[in-house]
């Protein structure tokens, strides 16, 4: 159940949230909202793969 929820969230993230990798955002110069977005996407991706 938990894994299915995170897989759904990962699909929603991919469709809605901007991809910062394509914009080549430098991690050392990223703004706080960009770091929060990176952290959220990492958390969802990590949990969908477990």
Coordinates of N, CA, C and O in Angstrom, one line a residue:
X1 N 0.8 -1.2 0.0 CA 0.0 0.0 0.0 C 0.9 1.3 0.0 O 0.6 2.2 -0.8
X2 N 1.9 1.3 0.9 CA 2.8 2.4 1.0 C 3.5 2.6 -0.3 O 3.7 3.8 -0.8
X3 N 4.0 1.5 -0.9 CA 4.8 1.6 -2.1 C 4.0 2.1 -3.2 O 4.4 2.9 -4.0
X4 N 2.7 1.7 -3.3 CA 1.8 2.2 -4.4 C 1.6 3.6 -4.3 O 1.5 4.4 -5.3
X5 N 1.4 4.1 -3.0 CA 1.2 5.6 -2.8 C 2.4 6.4 -3.3 O 2.2 7.4 -4.0
X6 N 3.6 5.9 -3.0 CA 4.8 6.7 -3.4 C 5.0 6.6 -4.9 O 5.5 7.5 -5.5
X7 N 4.6 5.5 -5.5 CA 4.7 5.4 -7.0 C 3.8 6.4 -7.6 O 4.1 7.0 -8.6
X8 N 2.6 6.5 -7.1 CA 1.6 7.5 -7.6 C 2.2 8.9 -7.4 O 2.1 9.7 -8.3
X9 N 2.7 9.2 -6.2 CA 3.3 10.5 -5.9 C 4.5 10.8 -6.9 O 4.7 11.9 -7.3
X10 N 5.3 9.8 -7.2 CA 6.4 10.0 -8.1 C 5.9 10.4 -9.5 O 6.5 11.2 -10.2
X11 N 4.8 9.8 -10.0 CA 4.2 10.1 -11.3 C 3.7 11.5 -11.3 O 3.9 12.3 -12.2
X12 N 3.0 11.9 -10.2 CA 2.5 13.3 -10.0 C 3.7 14.3 -10.0 O 3.6 15.3 -10.7
X13 N 4.7 14.0 -9.3 CA 5.9 14.8 -9.2 C 6.5 15.1 -10.6 O 6.8 16.2 -11.0
X14 N 6.6 14.0 -11.4 CA 7.2 14.1 -12.7 C 6.3 14.9 -13.6 O 6.8 15.7 -14.5
X15 N 5.0 14.8 -13.5 CA 4.1 15.6 -14.4 C 4.0 17.0 -14.0 O 3.9 17.9 -14.9
X16 N 4.0 17.3 -12.7 CA 3.7 18.7 -12.2 C 4.9 19.5 -11.9 O 5.1 20.7 -12.3
X17 N 5.8 19.0 -11.1 CA 7.0 19.7 -10.6 C 8.0 19.9 -11.6 O 8.3 19.0 -12.5
X18 N 8.7 21.0 -11.6 CA 9.8 21.3 -12.6 C 11.0 20.4 -12.3 O 11.3 20.0 -11.2
X19 N 11.7 20.1 -13.4 CA 12.9 19.3 -13.3 C 14.1 20.2 -13.2 O 14.3 21.0 -14.1
X20 N 14.8 20.2 -12.1 CA 15.9 21.1 -11.9 C 17.2 20.6 -12.5 O 18.1 21.3 -12.7
X21 N 17.2 19.3 -12.9 CA 18.4 18.8 -13.6 C 18.5 19.3 -15.0 O 19.6 19.5 -15.5
X22 N 17.4 19.5 -15.6 CA 17.4 20.0 -17.0 C 17.8 21.5 -17.0 O 18.4 21.9 -18.0
X23 N 17.5 22.2 -15.9 CA 17.9 23.6 -15.8 C 19.4 23.7 -15.4 O 19.9 24.8 -15.2
X24 N 20.0 22.6 -15.0 CA 21.4 22.6 -14.6 C 21.6 23.5 -13.3 O 22.5 24.3 -13.3
X25 N 20.7 23.3 -12.3 CA 20.8 24.1 -11.1 C 22.0 23.6 -10.3 O 22.2 22.4 -10.1
X26 N 22.9 24.5 -10.0 CA 24.1 24.2 -9.1 C 23.6 24.0 -7.7 O 23.0 24.9 -7.1
X27 N 23.9 22.9 -7.1 CA 23.5 22.6 -5.8 C 24.0 23.6 -4.7 O 23.4 23.9 -3.7
X28 N 25.2 24.1 -4.9 CA 25.8 25.0 -4.0 C 25.1 26.4 -4.1 O 25.2 27.2 -3.1
X29 N 24.5 26.7 -5.2 CA 23.9 28.0 -5.4 C 22.3 27.9 -5.4 O 21.7 28.9 -5.7
X30 N 21.8 26.8 -5.1 CA 20.3 26.6 -5.1 C 19.7 27.4 -4.0 O 20.2 27.5 -2.9
X31 N 18.5 27.9 -4.3 CA 17.7 28.6 -3.3 C 17.0 27.6 -2.4 O 17.0 26.4 -2.7
X32 N 16.5 28.1 -1.3 CA 15.9 27.2 -0.3 C 14.7 26.4 -0.9 O 14.6 25.2 -0.6
X33 N 13.9 27.0 -1.7 CA 12.7 26.3 -2.3 C 13.2 25.3 -3.3 O 12.6 24.2 -3.4
X34 N 14.3 25.5 -3.9 CA 14.9 24.5 -4.8 C 15.4 23.3 -4.1 O 15.3 22.2 -4.5
X35 N 16.1 23.6 -3.0 CA 16.6 22.5 -2.1 C 15.5 21.7 -1.5 O 15.6 20.5 -1.4
X36 N 14.4 22.4 -1.1 CA 13.2 21.7 -0.6 C 12.6 20.8 -1.6 O 12.2 19.6 -1.4
X37 N 12.5 21.3 -2.9 CA 12.0 20.5 -4.0 C 12.9 19.3 -4.3 O 12.3 18.2 -4.5
X38 N 14.2 19.5 -4.3 CA 15.1 18.4 -4.5 C 14.9 17.3 -3.4 O 14.9 16.1 -3.7
X39 N 14.8 17.8 -2.2 CA 14.7 16.9 -1.0 C 13.4 16.1 -1.1 O 13.3 14.9 -0.9
X40 N 12.3 16.8 -1.5 CA 11.0 16.1 -1.6 C 11.0 15.0 -2.7 O 10.6 13.9 -2.5
X41 N 11.6 15.4 -3.9 CA 11.6 14.5 -5.0 C 12.5 13.3 -4.6 O 12.2 12.1 -5.0
X42 N 13.6 13.5 -3.9 CA 14.4 12.4 -3.5 C 13.7 11.5 -2.5 O 13.8 10.2 -2.6
X43 N 13.0 12.1 -1.5 CA 12.2 11.3 -0.6 C 11.2 10.4 -1.2 O 11.1 9.2 -0.9
X44 N 10.4 11.0 -2.2 CA 9.4 10.2 -2.8 C 10.0 9.1 -3.7 O 9.5 8.0 -3.7
X45 N 11.0 9.5 -4.5 CA 11.7 8.5 -5.3 C 12.3 7.3 -4.5 O 12.1 6.2 -4.9
X46 N 12.9 7.7 -3.4 CA 13.6 6.6 -2.6 C 12.5 5.7 -2.0 O 12.7 4.5 -2.0
X47 N 11.4 6.2 -1.6 CA 10.4 5.4 -1.0 C 9.6 4.6 -2.0 O 9.0 3.5 -1.7
X48 N 9.5 5.1 -3.2 CA 8.8 4.3 -4.3 C 9.6 3.2 -4.8 O 9.1 2.2 -5.3
X49 N 10.9 3.2 -4.6 CA 11.8 2.1 -5.0 C 12.0 1.0 -4.0 O 12.4 -0.1 -4.3
X50 N 11.7 1.3 -2.7 CA 11.9 0.3 -1.7 C 10.9 -0.8 -1.7 O 9.9 -0.8 -2.1

